[in-house]
Coordinates of C-alpha atoms in Angstrom, one line a residue:
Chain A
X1 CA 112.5 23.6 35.5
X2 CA 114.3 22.0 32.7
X3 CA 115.6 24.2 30.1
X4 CA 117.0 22.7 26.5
X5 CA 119.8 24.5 24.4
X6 CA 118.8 22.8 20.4
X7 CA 121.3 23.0 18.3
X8 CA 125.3 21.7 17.6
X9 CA 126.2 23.5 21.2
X10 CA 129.6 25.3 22.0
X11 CA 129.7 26.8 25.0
X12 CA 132.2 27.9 28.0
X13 CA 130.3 26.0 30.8
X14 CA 130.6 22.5 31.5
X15 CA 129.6 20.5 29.2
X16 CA 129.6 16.9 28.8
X17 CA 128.9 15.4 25.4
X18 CA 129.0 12.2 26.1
X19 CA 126.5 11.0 29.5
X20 CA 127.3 7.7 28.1
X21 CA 130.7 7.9 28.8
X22 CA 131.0 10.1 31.9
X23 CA 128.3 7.6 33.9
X24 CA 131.1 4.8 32.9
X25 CA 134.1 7.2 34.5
X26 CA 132.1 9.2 37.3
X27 CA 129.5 6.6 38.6
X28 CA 129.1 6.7 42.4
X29 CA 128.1 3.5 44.5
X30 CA 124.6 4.8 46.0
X31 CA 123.4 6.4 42.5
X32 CA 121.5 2.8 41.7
X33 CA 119.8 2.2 45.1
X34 CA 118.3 5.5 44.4
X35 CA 114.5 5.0 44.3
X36 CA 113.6 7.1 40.7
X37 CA 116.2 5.5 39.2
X38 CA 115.5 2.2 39.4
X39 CA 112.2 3.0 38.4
X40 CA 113.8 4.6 35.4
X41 CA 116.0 1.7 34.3
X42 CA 112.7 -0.7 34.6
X43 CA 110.8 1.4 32.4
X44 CA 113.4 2.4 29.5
X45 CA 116.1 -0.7 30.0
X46 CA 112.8 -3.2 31.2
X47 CA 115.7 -3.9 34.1
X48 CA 115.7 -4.5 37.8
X49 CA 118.8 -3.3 39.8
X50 CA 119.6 -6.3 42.0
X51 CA 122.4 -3.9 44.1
X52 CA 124.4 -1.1 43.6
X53 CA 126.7 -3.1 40.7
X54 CA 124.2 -6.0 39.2
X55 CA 121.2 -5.7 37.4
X56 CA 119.1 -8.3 35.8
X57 CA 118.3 -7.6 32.4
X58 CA 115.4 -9.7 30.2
X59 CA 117.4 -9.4 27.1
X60 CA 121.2 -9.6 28.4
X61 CA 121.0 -11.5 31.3
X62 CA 123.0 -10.2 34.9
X63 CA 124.6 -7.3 33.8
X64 CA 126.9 -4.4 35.1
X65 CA 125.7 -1.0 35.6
X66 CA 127.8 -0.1 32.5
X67 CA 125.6 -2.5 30.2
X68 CA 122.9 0.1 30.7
X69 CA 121.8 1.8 27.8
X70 CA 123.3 5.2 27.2
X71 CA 120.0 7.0 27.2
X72 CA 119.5 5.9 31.0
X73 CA 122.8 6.5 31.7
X74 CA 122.8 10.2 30.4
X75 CA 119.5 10.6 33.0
X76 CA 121.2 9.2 36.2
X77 CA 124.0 11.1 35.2
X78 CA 122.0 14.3 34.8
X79 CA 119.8 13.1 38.3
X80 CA 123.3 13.5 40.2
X81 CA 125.1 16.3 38.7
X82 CA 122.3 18.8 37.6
X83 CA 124.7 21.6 37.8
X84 CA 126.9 20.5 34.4
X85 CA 125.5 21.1 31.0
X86 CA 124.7 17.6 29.5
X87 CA 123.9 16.9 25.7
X88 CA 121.3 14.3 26.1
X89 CA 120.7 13.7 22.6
X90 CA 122.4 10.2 23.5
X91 CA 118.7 9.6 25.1
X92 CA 115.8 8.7 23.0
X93 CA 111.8 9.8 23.5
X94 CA 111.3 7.0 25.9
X95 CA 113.5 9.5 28.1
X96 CA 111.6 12.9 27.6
X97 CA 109.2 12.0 30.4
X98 CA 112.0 10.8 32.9
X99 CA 113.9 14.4 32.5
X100 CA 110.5 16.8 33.3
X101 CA 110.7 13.9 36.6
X102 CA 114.0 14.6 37.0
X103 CA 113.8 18.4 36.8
X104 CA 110.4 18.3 39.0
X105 CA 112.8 16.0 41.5
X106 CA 115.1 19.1 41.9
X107 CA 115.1 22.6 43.5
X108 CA 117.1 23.6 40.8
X109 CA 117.1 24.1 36.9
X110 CA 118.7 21.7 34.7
X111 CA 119.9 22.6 31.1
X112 CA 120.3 20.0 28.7
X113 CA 121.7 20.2 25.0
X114 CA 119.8 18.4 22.3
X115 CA 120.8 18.2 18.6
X116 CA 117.2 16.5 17.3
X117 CA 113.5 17.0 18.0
X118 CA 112.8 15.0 21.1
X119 CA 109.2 14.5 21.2
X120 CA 107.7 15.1 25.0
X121 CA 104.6 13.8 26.7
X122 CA 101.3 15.7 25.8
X123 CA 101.7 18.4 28.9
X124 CA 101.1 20.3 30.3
X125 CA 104.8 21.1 31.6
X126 CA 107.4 23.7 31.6
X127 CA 110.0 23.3 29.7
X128 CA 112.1 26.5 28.8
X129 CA 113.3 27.0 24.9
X130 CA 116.5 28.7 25.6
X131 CA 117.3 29.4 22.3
X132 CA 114.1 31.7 22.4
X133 CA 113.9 32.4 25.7
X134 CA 110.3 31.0 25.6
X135 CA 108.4 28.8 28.2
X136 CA 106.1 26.2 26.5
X137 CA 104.0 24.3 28.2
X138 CA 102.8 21.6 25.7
X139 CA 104.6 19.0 23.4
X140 CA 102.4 20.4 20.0
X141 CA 103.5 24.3 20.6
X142 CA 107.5 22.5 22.1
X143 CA 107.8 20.7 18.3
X144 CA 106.9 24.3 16.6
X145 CA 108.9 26.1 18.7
X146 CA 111.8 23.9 18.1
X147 CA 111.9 23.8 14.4
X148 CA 114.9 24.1 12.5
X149 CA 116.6 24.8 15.7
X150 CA 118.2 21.3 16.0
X151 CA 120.6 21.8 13.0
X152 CA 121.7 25.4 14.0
X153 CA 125.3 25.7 15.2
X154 CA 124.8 28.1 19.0
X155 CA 127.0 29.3 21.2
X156 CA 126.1 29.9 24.9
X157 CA 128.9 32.0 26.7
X158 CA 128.4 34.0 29.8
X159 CA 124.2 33.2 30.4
X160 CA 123.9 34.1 26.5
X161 CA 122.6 32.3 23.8
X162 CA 124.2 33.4 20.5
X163 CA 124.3 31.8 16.6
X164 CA 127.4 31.6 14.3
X165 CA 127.3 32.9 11.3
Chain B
X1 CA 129.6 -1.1 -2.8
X2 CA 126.4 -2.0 -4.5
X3 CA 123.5 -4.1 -4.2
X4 CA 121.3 -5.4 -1.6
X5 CA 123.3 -7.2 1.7
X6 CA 121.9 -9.1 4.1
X7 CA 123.4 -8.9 7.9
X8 CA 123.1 -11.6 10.3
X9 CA 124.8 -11.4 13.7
X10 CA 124.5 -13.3 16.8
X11 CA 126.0 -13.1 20.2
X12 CA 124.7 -15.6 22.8
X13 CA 120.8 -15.5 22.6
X14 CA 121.1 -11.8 20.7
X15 CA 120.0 -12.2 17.3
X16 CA 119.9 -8.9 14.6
X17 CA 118.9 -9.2 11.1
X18 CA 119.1 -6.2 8.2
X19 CA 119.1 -5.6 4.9
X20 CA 121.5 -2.6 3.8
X21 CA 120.6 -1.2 0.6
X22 CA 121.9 2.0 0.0
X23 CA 124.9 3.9 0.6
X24 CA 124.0 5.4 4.3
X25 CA 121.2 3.7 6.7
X26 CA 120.1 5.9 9.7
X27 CA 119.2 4.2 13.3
X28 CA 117.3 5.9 15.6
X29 CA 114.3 5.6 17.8
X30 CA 113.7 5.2 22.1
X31 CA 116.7 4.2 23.8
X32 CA 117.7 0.3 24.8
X33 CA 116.5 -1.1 21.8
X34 CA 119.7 -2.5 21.1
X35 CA 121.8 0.2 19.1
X36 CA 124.6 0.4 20.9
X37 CA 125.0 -3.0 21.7
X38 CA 125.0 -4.0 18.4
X39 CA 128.4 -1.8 17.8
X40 CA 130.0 -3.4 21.1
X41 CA 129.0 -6.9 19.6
X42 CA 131.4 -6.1 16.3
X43 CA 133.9 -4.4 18.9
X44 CA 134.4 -7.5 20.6
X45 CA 133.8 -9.8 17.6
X46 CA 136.9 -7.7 16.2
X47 CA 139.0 -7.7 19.1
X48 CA 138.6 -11.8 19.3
X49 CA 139.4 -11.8 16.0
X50 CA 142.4 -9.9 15.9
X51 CA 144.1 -11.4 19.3
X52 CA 143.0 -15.1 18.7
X53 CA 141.4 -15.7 15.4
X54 CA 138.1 -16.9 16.5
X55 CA 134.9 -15.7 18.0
X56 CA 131.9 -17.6 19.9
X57 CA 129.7 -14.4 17.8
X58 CA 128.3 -15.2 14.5
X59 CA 128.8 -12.7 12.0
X60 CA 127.5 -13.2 8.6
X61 CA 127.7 -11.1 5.7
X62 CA 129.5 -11.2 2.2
X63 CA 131.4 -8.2 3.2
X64 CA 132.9 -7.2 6.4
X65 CA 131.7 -4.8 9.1
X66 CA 133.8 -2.4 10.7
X67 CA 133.2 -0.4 13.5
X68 CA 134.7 3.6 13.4
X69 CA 135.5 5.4 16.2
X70 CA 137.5 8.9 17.3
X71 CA 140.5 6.2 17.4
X72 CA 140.3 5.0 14.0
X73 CA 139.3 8.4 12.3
X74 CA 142.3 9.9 11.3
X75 CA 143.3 6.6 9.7
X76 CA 139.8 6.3 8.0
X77 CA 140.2 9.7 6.6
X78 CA 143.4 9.1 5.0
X79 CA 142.8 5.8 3.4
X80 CA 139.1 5.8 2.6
X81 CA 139.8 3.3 -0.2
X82 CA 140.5 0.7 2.0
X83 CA 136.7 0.8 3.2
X84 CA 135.5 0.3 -0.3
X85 CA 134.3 -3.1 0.0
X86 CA 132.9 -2.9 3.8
X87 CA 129.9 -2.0 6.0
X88 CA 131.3 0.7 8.3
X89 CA 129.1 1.2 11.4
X90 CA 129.6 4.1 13.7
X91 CA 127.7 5.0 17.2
X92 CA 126.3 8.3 17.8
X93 CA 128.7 9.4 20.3
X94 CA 131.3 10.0 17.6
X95 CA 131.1 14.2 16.7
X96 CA 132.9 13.8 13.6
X97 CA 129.8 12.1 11.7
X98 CA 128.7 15.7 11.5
X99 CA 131.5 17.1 9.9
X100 CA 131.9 17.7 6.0
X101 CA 135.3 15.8 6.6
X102 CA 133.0 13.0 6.9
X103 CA 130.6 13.6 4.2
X104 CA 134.0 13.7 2.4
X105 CA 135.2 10.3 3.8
X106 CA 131.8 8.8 2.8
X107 CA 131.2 9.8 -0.6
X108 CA 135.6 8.7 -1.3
X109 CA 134.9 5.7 0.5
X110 CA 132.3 4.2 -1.3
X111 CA 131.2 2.0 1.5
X112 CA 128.2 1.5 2.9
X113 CA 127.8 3.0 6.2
X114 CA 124.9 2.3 9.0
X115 CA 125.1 5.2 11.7
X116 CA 123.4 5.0 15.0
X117 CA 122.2 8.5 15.7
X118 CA 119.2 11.1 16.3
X119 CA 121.7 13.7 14.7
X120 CA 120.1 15.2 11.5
X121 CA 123.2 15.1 9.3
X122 CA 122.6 17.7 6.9
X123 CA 125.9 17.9 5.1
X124 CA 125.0 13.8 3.5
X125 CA 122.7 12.8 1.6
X126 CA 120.1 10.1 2.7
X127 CA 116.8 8.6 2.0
X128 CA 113.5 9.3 4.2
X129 CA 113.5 5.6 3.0
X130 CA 116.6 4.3 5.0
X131 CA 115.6 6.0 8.7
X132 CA 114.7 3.4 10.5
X133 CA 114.0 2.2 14.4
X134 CA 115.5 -1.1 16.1
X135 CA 112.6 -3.2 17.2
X136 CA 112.4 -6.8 18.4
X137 CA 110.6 -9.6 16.3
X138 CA 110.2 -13.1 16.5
X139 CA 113.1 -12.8 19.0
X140 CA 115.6 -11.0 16.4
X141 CA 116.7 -7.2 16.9
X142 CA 115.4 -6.1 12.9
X143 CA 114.8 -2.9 11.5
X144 CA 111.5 -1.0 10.7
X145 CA 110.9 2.2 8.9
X146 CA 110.1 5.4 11.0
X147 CA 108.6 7.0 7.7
X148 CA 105.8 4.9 6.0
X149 CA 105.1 5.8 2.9
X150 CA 102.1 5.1 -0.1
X151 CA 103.2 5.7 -3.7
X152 CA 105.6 8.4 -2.4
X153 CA 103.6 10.0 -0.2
X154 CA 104.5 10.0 3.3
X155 CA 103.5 11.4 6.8
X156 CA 99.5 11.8 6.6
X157 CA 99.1 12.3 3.0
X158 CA 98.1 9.0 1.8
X159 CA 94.8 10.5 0.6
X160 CA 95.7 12.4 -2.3
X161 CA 94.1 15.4 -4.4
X162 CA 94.7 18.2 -7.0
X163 CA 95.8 20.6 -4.3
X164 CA 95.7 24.8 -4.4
X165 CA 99.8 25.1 -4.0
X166 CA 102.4 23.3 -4.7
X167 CA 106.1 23.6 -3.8
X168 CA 108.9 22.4 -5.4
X169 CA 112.0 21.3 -4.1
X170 CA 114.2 22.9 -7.0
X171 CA 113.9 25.9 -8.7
X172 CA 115.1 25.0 -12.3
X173 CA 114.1 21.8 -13.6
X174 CA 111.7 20.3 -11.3
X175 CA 109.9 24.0 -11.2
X176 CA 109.7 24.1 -14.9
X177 CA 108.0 20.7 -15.0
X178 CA 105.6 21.3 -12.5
X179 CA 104.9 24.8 -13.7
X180 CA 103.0 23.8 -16.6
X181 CA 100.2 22.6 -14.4
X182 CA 97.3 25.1 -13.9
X183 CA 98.3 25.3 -10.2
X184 CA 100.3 28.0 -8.3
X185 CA 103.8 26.9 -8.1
X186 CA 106.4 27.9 -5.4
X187 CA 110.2 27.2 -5.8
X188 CA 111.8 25.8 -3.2
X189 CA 115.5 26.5 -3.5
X190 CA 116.8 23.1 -2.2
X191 CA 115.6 20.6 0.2
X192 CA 116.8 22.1 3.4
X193 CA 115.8 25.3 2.0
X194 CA 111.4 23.8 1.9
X195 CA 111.8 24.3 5.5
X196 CA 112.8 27.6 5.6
X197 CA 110.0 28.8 3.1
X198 CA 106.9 27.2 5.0
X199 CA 108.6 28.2 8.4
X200 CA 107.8 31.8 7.4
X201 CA 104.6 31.4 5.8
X202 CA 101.5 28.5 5.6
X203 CA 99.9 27.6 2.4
X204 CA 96.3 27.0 1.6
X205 CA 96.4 22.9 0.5
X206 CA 99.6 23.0 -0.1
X207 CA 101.6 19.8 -2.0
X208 CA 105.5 19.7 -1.6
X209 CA 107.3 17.6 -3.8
X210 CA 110.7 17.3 -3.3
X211 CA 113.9 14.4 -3.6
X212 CA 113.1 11.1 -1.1
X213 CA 116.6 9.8 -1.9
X214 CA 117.8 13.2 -0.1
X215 CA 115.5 13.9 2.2
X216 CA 116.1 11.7 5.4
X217 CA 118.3 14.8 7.1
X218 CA 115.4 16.9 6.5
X219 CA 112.0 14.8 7.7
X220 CA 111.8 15.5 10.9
X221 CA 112.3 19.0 10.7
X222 CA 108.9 19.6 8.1
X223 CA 106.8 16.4 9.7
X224 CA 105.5 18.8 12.6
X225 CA 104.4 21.1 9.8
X226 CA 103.2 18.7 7.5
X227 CA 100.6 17.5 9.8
X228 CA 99.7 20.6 11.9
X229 CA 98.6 22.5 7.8
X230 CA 97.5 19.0 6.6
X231 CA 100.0 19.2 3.7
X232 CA 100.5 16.8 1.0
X233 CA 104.0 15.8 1.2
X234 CA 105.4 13.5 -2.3
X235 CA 108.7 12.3 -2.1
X236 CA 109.8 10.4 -5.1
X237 CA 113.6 9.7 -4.6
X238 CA 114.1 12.4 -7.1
X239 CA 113.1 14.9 -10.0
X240 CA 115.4 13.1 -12.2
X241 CA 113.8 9.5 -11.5
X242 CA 110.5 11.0 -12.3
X243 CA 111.9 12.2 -16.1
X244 CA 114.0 9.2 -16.6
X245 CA 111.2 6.7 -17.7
X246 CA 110.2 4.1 -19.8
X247 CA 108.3 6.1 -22.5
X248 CA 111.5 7.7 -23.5
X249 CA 114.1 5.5 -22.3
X250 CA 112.1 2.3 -22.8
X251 CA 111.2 -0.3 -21.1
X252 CA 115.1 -1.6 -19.5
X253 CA 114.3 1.6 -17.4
X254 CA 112.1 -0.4 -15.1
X255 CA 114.6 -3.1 -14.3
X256 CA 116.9 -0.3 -12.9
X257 CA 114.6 1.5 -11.0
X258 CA 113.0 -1.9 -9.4
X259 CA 117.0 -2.8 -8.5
X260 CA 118.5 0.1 -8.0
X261 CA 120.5 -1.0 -5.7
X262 CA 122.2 -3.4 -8.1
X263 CA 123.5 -0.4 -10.2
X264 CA 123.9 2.8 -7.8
X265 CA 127.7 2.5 -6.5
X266 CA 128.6 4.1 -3.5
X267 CA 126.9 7.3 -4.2
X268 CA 123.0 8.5 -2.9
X269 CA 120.5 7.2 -5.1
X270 CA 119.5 10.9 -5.8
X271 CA 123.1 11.6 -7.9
X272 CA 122.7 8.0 -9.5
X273 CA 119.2 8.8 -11.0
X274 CA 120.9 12.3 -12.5
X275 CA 123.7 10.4 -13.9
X276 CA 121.6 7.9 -15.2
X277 CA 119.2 10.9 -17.0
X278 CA 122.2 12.4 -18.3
X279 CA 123.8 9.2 -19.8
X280 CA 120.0 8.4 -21.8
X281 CA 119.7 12.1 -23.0
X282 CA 123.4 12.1 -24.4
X283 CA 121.3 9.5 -26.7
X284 CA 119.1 12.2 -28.0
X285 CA 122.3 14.9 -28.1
X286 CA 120.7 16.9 -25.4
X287 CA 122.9 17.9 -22.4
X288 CA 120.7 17.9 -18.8
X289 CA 121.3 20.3 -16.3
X290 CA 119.1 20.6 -13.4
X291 CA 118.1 24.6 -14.2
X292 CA 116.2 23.9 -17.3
X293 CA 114.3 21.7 -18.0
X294 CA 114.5 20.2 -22.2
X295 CA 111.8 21.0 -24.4
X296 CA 111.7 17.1 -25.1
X297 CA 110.1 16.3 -21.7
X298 CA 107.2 18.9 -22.2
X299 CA 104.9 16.9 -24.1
X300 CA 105.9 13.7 -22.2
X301 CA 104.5 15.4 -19.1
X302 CA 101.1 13.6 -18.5
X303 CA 102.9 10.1 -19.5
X304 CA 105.2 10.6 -16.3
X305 CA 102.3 12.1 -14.3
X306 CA 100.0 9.2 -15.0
X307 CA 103.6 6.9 -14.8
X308 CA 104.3 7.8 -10.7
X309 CA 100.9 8.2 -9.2
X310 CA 99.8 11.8 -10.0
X311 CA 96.8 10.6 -12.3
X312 CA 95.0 13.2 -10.2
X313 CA 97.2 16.6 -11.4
X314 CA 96.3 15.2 -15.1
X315 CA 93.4 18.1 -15.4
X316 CA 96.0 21.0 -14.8
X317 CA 98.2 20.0 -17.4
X318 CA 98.6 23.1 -19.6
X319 CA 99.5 21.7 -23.2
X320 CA 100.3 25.1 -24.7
X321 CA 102.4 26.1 -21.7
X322 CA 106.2 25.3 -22.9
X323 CA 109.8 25.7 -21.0
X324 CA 110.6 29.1 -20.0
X325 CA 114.0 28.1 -20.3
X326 CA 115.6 27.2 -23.7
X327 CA 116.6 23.4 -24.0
X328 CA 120.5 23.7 -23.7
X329 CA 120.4 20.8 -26.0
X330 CA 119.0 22.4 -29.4
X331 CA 122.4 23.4 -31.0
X332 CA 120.3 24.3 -34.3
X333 CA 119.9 20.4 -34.8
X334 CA 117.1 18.2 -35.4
X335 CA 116.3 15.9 -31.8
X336 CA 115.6 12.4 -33.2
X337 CA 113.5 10.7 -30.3
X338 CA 115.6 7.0 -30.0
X339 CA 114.1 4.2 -27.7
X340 CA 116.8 2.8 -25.8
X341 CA 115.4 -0.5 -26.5
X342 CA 116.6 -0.4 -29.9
X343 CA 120.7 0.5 -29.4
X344 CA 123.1 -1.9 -28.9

């Protein structure tokens, strides 16, 4: 299931802030030949992956893999490590449907941290509202239910979601 | 920094072409649109230009366009004079844009900044006016408004009627004002507080009016709501614009509000249009603040209704009801209405 933290996250698991970046430092060879992610990069970056290290963009031409966009970049790196903690507000609504994929794709959970109010496909889904501990299962009741948790500045230590302040 | 500047960069067969207007533009939108490689672009262009003194990019602009990153924070934040005359552009990965070190460095700076990000920064003050998307056309990366708008209103309230509620985004001033209208007024408390009042409660046809120039941090959060209770949402970029207008100040009032841009330095249009009120009324010996609201403005009420597209509230005004608040300008002298028109 995929589970979302909102708000300006501190928190003692591992957390990485920046997908953007850590896809550029941590990227394995194999992660483009896999099958959902190219079908990832074609729909958000409108790119084919030519091999593991070239891709063939329609606006930038043959490009490396860290030419991607950060948004794609955050998923793979999510797709490959779904045991971290990544803040995926790096990824934009043109993501939302690739990370209930991703988290369908998985025996496990994934938690991500988002700082706005990413809009999701109609449903239905599961995605779970950690800061509420609620499931929701469409994007009308998901927007509600996120309101005005975006801004909040939460901790999550030890499993547990708390606020400051 | 003030007035309108045009941007035009290009990198091979990547073309982007803006128009900054105010003090803070906001990019978001669906990822690989171009954001981020438009900060790389002026990275590069910048490192060409610092090793060898030429560039194969194209960057035009009468001002120049930095980029700001972790690296060049601390140095931002102790010299923000030295960004005065410059575009700074930041990407979203940066955490510091959501510190009040940064409102700090913007609002000392004076610059004008365009910032890549999905973040709502609540601690600066923005326009639902300057949030904008990256989209292609006619082959050039440009950039188009995520919040539409009609006369002020924005989100699904283009249709607009006497409504049963309204809320206010202040609870002095703009309260008063709207107060003497036979409708049930709520007070607000503060932009980011409207969210917290209609979070706990709906309202029966409910109109919230509350400051445009400020309100960018705050859109996304009330949009949901505002179309789920069909409410009527007016955002003129502030109270004080509304009361600052021609049939007190006179006519020169329109150029400046049709150019703003030409006159508001470095600081949100929201603060300019309260400096600007305050400067006219020192004309009339009245001293503004934003918890009361003059007596002078009372009768002038349907004038600035019928003046910014509320023709339709005209049947509510109450023409007995007067200021709760005393005018802090009466001093036990006589207020001699003066057209600006006619002062040197």
């Amino acid at each position: 299931m995929l589970k979302i933290i909102y708000g300006i996250l501190d928190t003692d698991e591992d957390f990485i802030y920046n997908g953007d970046a850590f896809f550029n430092d941590e990227r394995e060879e194999e992660w483009l030949s896999n099958e959902l992610v190219k079908q990832m990069i074609l729909d958000i970056d409108k790119s084919e992956v030519l091999d593991n290290n070239l891709i063939k963009s329609p606006v930038l031409g043959l490009i490396p893999p860290e030419y991607l966009s950060g948004g794609v970049k955050t998923l793979i790196s999510i797709l490959y490590n779904p045991e971290l903690l990544f803040n995926a507000t790096g990824c934009g609504e043109n993501c939302s449907k690739w990370l209930l994929k991703i988290a369908d794709e998985l025996d496990e959970d994934i938690i991500i941290n988002l700082q706005y109010n990413m809009e999701f496909p109609e449903g239905p889904f599961q995605i779970k509202v950690m800061n509420t501990d609620t499931v929701i299962t469409n994007d009308r009741d998901l927007a509600l239910e996120a309101l005005g948790l975006s801004d909040k500045y939460v901790n999550y230590y030890d499993g547990v979601i708390s606020y400051e302040g | 920094m003030k007035g309108k500047i045009d941007v035009y960069i290009r990198e091979g067969s990547l073309r982007y072409r803006f128009t900054l207007k105010r003090n803070i533009t906001v990019v978001r939108g669906d990822s690989a649109k171009g954001k981020s490689t438009l900060v790389r672009i002026l990275e590069d262009y910048r490192d060409d230009m610092e090793n060898s003194g030429r560039s194969s990019t194209v960057v035009d602009c009468i001002c120049r366009i930095v980029t700001l990153d972790l690296d060049g924070w601390k140095y931002a934040q102790a010299f923000p004079e030295e960004y005065q005359d410059a575009i700074v552009v930041l990407d979203e990965h940066n955490k510091f844009i959501k510190s009040d070190d940064f409102a700090r460095f913007v609002e000392r700076s004076k610059a004008y900044f365009l910032l890549m990000t999905r973040n709502n920064l609540t601690q600066l003050s923005y326009s639902i006016d300057e949030v904008y998307r990256m989209i292609m056309k006619n082959n050039e990366h440009v950039l188009e408004k995520i919040y539409p708008s009609e006369n002020d209103f924005y989100v699904n309230s283009f249709i607009r009627h006497k409504p049963s509620n309204i809320l206010t985004e202040d609870s002095g001033a703009g309260y008063t004002f709207f107060n003497t209208l036979s409708i049930e007024c709520i007070k607000g408390s503060g932009n980011s507080k409207i969210y917290n009042k209609l979070e706990k409660q709906s309202y029966d046809d409910l109109m919230i009016i509350g400051d445009g120039a400020a309100f960018g941090a705050h859109i996304s959060k009330l949009s949901p709501l505002v179309e789920k209770f069909g409410y009527q949402l007016y955002l003129p970029e502030s109270f004080e614009y509304l009361l600052y207008d021609k049939s007190i100040f006179g006519e020169g009032v329109n150029i400046i509000k049709n150019n703003t841009w030409d006159y508001a330095e470095g600081v949100s249009w929201e603060r300019f249009y309260t400096e600007q009120l305050c400067t006219g009324l020192k004309c009339f010996n009245i001293r503004y603040s934003k918890h009361s609201l003059p007596d002078l403005f009372i009768d002038y009420i349907p004038t600035i209704l019928s003046n910014n597209n509320l023709e339709f509230l005209l049947d509510s005004y109450n023409a007995n009801c007067k200021s709760d608040n005393s005018s802090n300008a009466k001093n036990g002298s006589e207020v001699t209405l003066l057209n600006l028109d006619d002062l040197d």
